[in-house]
Amino acid sequence: MSARPPLWPGADHDRLLRAALLEGAAARAEFAAWRPGRDLDALDAAATRLLPLVARNLATGEPLDDPFNRRVAAVARAAWLKTQTLVARARPLLAALGAAGVRPLLIKGWAVAPAYGGDPRLRPMDDLDFAVPRSDRALAWRLLLEHGFRPLEDLAETHGALDRRISWNFSAGGAADVDLHWHVLDLAPREEMDREIRRDAVAADLAGIPCDALAAEDALLSAVLHAARWEPVRPIRWAADAALLVRARGADFDWERLFERARSAHAEAPLAAALDYLARRLEVAVPSHGRRRLSRPPLWRRIEHRAALSPAPARSRAGRWALAAGAELRREARPGDRLGNGR
């Protein structure tokens, strides 16, 4: 474990993930190695979010210590309350989109939630992410404004950033934050890719409002790609999301669809690193032929992957070149447009 690939969690986070996702004695051994002397109030956000999942996984064994149980209860209750606030605030917006003929596509945590049994205490979420076709972006933007959501950045001051972005953040204050996406995958902002993802989406609902949600394979790839970029605290929830998505689908998980989607998105390098971690550390049954197929992406894509997970000042000249080349390769040629007035 000394030479960790850049996407892999660090040692402490690795132990916590294994405590949350392995079975029986193996999970308890990881927790026993992680817990001693740990100040639960000083945990980073990534570790804190995992605590309810750890507690559920270890619930059938010896009782956990009281401070840990109290911290888990606090995290779980905060997650539940935030989810209720989000749903209550976003429900009229999603209903208005549906009435206008736009079926929202739930992405990120909201697409993964069923793999956690639909229990919001186990998968804390900071906001509601949904996607609409790019042609419906203006309409969705207008409806967000009409329902009291305000963009966190002033569009007029971003100098054309709209066409360089895949999403925009809105807030109605308090815990009611919404991210409007018009492309689904971070590394593949292409309308053709979006159409394929929508074609494979599954029917869902949010508080009784009909929606679609990412298929498990696309939800896994989305989780990996969202984590495959530099953050001061290395993301780790992608690993729990991915493991639970695979386990929830079991034999119905379509590995070939996942591999083909990654190839189309030029995302073989981050997916290869992610699947290697899932198989080696979380005992997820990843097909060996798939790991071999992804194991040696072109050198420049491996350089790009490492550069994306490094802070900008630490990126080499080759890394900066690879990031620029990758962005250009994935960019879909299209005429620039304005936000417009909706349809």
mmCIF file with all atom_site columns, N, CA and C in Angstrom, residues 77-103:
data_model
loop_
_atom_site.group_PDB
_atom_site.id
_atom_site.type_symbol
_atom_site.label_atom_id
_atom_site.label_alt_id
_atom_site.label_comp_id
_atom_site.label_asym_id
_atom_site.label_entity_id
_atom_site.label_seq_id
_atom_site.pdbx_PDB_ins_code
_atom_site.Cartn_x
_atom_site.Cartn_y
_atom_site.Cartn_z
_atom_site.occupancy
_atom_site.B_iso_or_equiv
_atom_site.pdbx_formal_charge
_atom_site.auth_seq_id
_atom_site.auth_comp_id
_atom_site.auth_asym_id
_atom_site.auth_atom_id
_atom_site.pdbx_PDB_model_num
ATOM 1  N N  . ARG A 1 77  ? -28.826 12.081 11.956  1.00 0.00 ? 77  ARG A N  1
ATOM 2  C CA . ARG A 1 77  ? -29.966 12.992 12.099  1.00 0.00 ? 77  ARG A CA 1
ATOM 3  C C  . ARG A 1 77  ? -29.779 14.242 11.229  1.00 0.00 ? 77  ARG A C  1
ATOM 4  N N  . ALA A 1 78  ? -28.567 14.786 11.199  1.00 0.00 ? 78  ALA A N  1
ATOM 5  C CA . ALA A 1 78  ? -28.310 15.961 10.361  1.00 0.00 ? 78  ALA A CA 1
ATOM 6  C C  . ALA A 1 78  ? -28.545 15.634 8.885   1.00 0.00 ? 78  ALA A C  1
ATOM 7  N N  . ALA A 1 79  ? -28.111 14.440 8.463   1.00 0.00 ? 79  ALA A N  1
ATOM 8  C CA . ALA A 1 79  ? -28.308 14.034 7.073   1.00 0.00 ? 79  ALA A CA 1
ATOM 9  C C  . ALA A 1 79  ? -29.788 13.891 6.751   1.00 0.00 ? 79  ALA A C  1
ATOM 10 N N  . TRP A 1 80  ? -30.536 13.295 7.672   1.00 0.00 ? 80  TRP A N  1
ATOM 11 C CA . TRP A 1 80  ? -31.970 13.109 7.450   1.00 0.00 ? 80  TRP A CA 1
ATOM 12 C C  . TRP A 1 80  ? -32.682 14.451 7.342   1.00 0.00 ? 80  TRP A C  1
ATOM 13 N N  . LEU A 1 81  ? -32.366 15.368 8.263   1.00 0.00 ? 81  LEU A N  1
ATOM 14 C CA . LEU A 1 81  ? -33.023 16.670 8.252   1.00 0.00 ? 81  LEU A CA 1
ATOM 15 C C  . LEU A 1 81  ? -32.689 17.451 6.979   1.00 0.00 ? 81  LEU A C  1
ATOM 16 N N  . LYS A 1 82  ? -31.434 17.395 6.566   1.00 0.00 ? 82  LYS A N  1
ATOM 17 C CA . LYS A 1 82  ? -31.050 18.136 5.369   1.00 0.00 ? 82  LYS A CA 1
ATOM 18 C C  . LYS A 1 82  ? -31.760 17.577 4.145   1.00 0.00 ? 82  LYS A C  1
ATOM 19 N N  . THR A 1 83  ? -31.868 16.250 4.070   1.00 0.00 ? 83  THR A N  1
ATOM 20 C CA . THR A 1 83  ? -32.547 15.634 2.936   1.00 0.00 ? 83  THR A CA 1
ATOM 21 C C  . THR A 1 83  ? -34.017 16.036 2.899   1.00 0.00 ? 83  THR A C  1
ATOM 22 N N  . GLN A 1 84  ? -34.675 16.057 4.068   1.00 0.00 ? 84  GLN A N  1
ATOM 23 C CA . GLN A 1 84  ? -36.076 16.452 4.094   1.00 0.00 ? 84  GLN A CA 1
ATOM 24 C C  . GLN A 1 84  ? -36.245 17.899 3.631   1.00 0.00 ? 84  GLN A C  1
ATOM 25 N N  . THR A 1 85  ? -35.333 18.766 4.052   1.00 0.00 ? 85  THR A N  1
ATOM 26 C CA . THR A 1 85  ? -35.393 20.164 3.629   1.00 0.00 ? 85  THR A CA 1
ATOM 27 C C  . THR A 1 85  ? -35.203 20.287 2.125   1.00 0.00 ? 85  THR A C  1
ATOM 28 N N  . LEU A 1 86  ? -34.212 19.580 1.595   1.00 0.00 ? 86  LEU A N  1
ATOM 29 C CA . LEU A 1 86  ? -33.952 19.615 0.159   1.00 0.00 ? 86  LEU A CA 1
ATOM 30 C C  . LEU A 1 86  ? -35.162 19.144 -0.640  1.00 0.00 ? 86  LEU A C  1
ATOM 31 N N  . VAL A 1 87  ? -35.709 18.017 -0.226  1.00 0.00 ? 87  VAL A N  1
ATOM 32 C CA . VAL A 1 87  ? -36.829 17.442 -0.970  1.00 0.00 ? 87  VAL A CA 1
ATOM 33 C C  . VAL A 1 87  ? -38.038 18.372 -0.927  1.00 0.00 ? 87  VAL A C  1
ATOM 34 N N  . ALA A 1 88  ? -38.342 18.902 0.257   1.00 0.00 ? 88  ALA A N  1
ATOM 35 C CA . ALA A 1 88  ? -39.496 19.789 0.387   1.00 0.00 ? 88  ALA A CA 1
ATOM 36 C C  . ALA A 1 88  ? -39.337 21.039 -0.472  1.00 0.00 ? 88  ALA A C  1
ATOM 37 N N  . ARG A 1 89  ? -38.115 21.561 -0.520  1.00 0.00 ? 89  ARG A N  1
ATOM 38 C CA . ARG A 1 89  ? -37.881 22.801 -1.282  1.00 0.00 ? 89  ARG A CA 1
ATOM 39 C C  . ARG A 1 89  ? -37.829 22.545 -2.779  1.00 0.00 ? 89  ARG A C  1
ATOM 40 N N  . ALA A 1 90  ? -37.309 21.379 -3.180  1.00 0.00 ? 90  ALA A N  1
ATOM 41 C CA . ALA A 1 90  ? -37.120 21.106 -4.602  1.00 0.00 ? 90  ALA A CA 1
ATOM 42 C C  . ALA A 1 90  ? -38.345 20.487 -5.254  1.00 0.00 ? 90  ALA A C  1
ATOM 43 N N  . ARG A 1 91  ? -39.243 19.912 -4.467  1.00 0.00 ? 91  ARG A N  1
ATOM 44 C CA . ARG A 1 91  ? -40.383 19.203 -5.047  1.00 0.00 ? 91  ARG A CA 1
ATOM 45 C C  . ARG A 1 91  ? -41.222 20.090 -5.979  1.00 0.00 ? 91  ARG A C  1
ATOM 46 N N  . PRO A 1 92  ? -41.605 21.311 -5.575  1.00 0.00 ? 92  PRO A N  1
ATOM 47 C CA . PRO A 1 92  ? -42.387 22.146 -6.509  1.00 0.00 ? 92  PRO A CA 1
ATOM 48 C C  . PRO A 1 92  ? -41.626 22.460 -7.798  1.00 0.00 ? 92  PRO A C  1
ATOM 49 N N  . LEU A 1 93  ? -40.312 22.632 -7.703  1.00 0.00 ? 93  LEU A N  1
ATOM 50 C CA . LEU A 1 93  ? -39.508 22.894 -8.892  1.00 0.00 ? 93  LEU A CA 1
ATOM 51 C C  . LEU A 1 93  ? -39.556 21.706 -9.850  1.00 0.00 ? 93  LEU A C  1
ATOM 52 N N  . LEU A 1 94  ? -39.356 20.493 -9.325  1.00 0.00 ? 94  LEU A N  1
ATOM 53 C CA . LEU A 1 94  ? -39.367 19.310 -10.180 1.00 0.00 ? 94  LEU A CA 1
ATOM 54 C C  . LEU A 1 94  ? -40.753 19.095 -10.784 1.00 0.00 ? 94  LEU A C  1
ATOM 55 N N  . ALA A 1 95  ? -41.806 19.391 -10.005 1.00 0.00 ? 95  ALA A N  1
ATOM 56 C CA . ALA A 1 95  ? -43.164 19.275 -10.529 1.00 0.00 ? 95  ALA A CA 1
ATOM 57 C C  . ALA A 1 95  ? -43.382 20.259 -11.679 1.00 0.00 ? 95  ALA A C  1
ATOM 58 N N  . ALA A 1 96  ? -42.851 21.478 -11.537 1.00 0.00 ? 96  ALA A N  1
ATOM 59 C CA . ALA A 1 96  ? -42.994 22.482 -12.591 1.00 0.00 ? 96  ALA A CA 1
ATOM 60 C C  . ALA A 1 96  ? -42.250 22.063 -13.853 1.00 0.00 ? 96  ALA A C  1
ATOM 61 N N  . LEU A 1 97  ? -41.082 21.479 -13.686 1.00 0.00 ? 97  LEU A N  1
ATOM 62 C CA . LEU A 1 97  ? -40.345 20.971 -14.849 1.00 0.00 ? 97  LEU A CA 1
ATOM 63 C C  . LEU A 1 97  ? -41.163 19.896 -15.561 1.00 0.00 ? 97  LEU A C  1
ATOM 64 N N  . GLY A 1 98  ? -41.723 18.975 -14.790 1.00 0.00 ? 98  GLY A N  1
ATOM 65 C CA . GLY A 1 98  ? -42.532 17.925 -15.395 1.00 0.00 ? 98  GLY A CA 1
ATOM 66 C C  . GLY A 1 98  ? -43.740 18.487 -16.130 1.00 0.00 ? 98  GLY A C  1
ATOM 67 N N  . ALA A 1 99  ? -44.401 19.482 -15.525 1.00 0.00 ? 99  ALA A N  1
ATOM 68 C CA . ALA A 1 99  ? -45.570 20.096 -16.166 1.00 0.00 ? 99  ALA A CA 1
ATOM 69 C C  . ALA A 1 99  ? -45.195 20.795 -17.466 1.00 0.00 ? 99  ALA A C  1
ATOM 70 N N  . ALA A 1 100 ? -43.932 21.244 -17.549 1.00 0.00 ? 100 ALA A N  1
ATOM 71 C CA . ALA A 1 100 ? -43.450 21.900 -18.768 1.00 0.00 ? 100 ALA A CA 1
ATOM 72 C C  . ALA A 1 100 ? -42.905 20.900 -19.782 1.00 0.00 ? 100 ALA A C  1
ATOM 73 N N  . GLY A 1 101 ? -43.003 19.619 -19.465 1.00 0.00 ? 101 GLY A N  1
ATOM 74 C CA . GLY A 1 101 ? -42.568 18.590 -20.413 1.00 0.00 ? 101 GLY A CA 1
ATOM 75 C C  . GLY A 1 101 ? -41.119 18.197 -20.292 1.00 0.00 ? 101 GLY A C  1
ATOM 76 N N  . VAL A 1 102 ? -40.469 18.570 -19.194 1.00 0.00 ? 102 VAL A N  1
ATOM 77 C CA . VAL A 1 102 ? -39.061 18.226 -18.989 1.00 0.00 ? 102 VAL A CA 1
ATOM 78 C C  . VAL A 1 102 ? -38.966 17.226 -17.843 1.00 0.00 ? 102 VAL A C  1
ATOM 79 N N  . ARG A 1 103 ? -38.449 16.053 -18.116 1.00 0.00 ? 103 ARG A N  1
ATOM 80 C CA . ARG A 1 103 ? -38.324 15.025 -17.082 1.00 0.00 ? 103 ARG A CA 1
ATOM 81 C C  . ARG A 1 103 ? -36.919 15.092 -16.491 1.00 0.00 ? 103 ARG A C  1
#
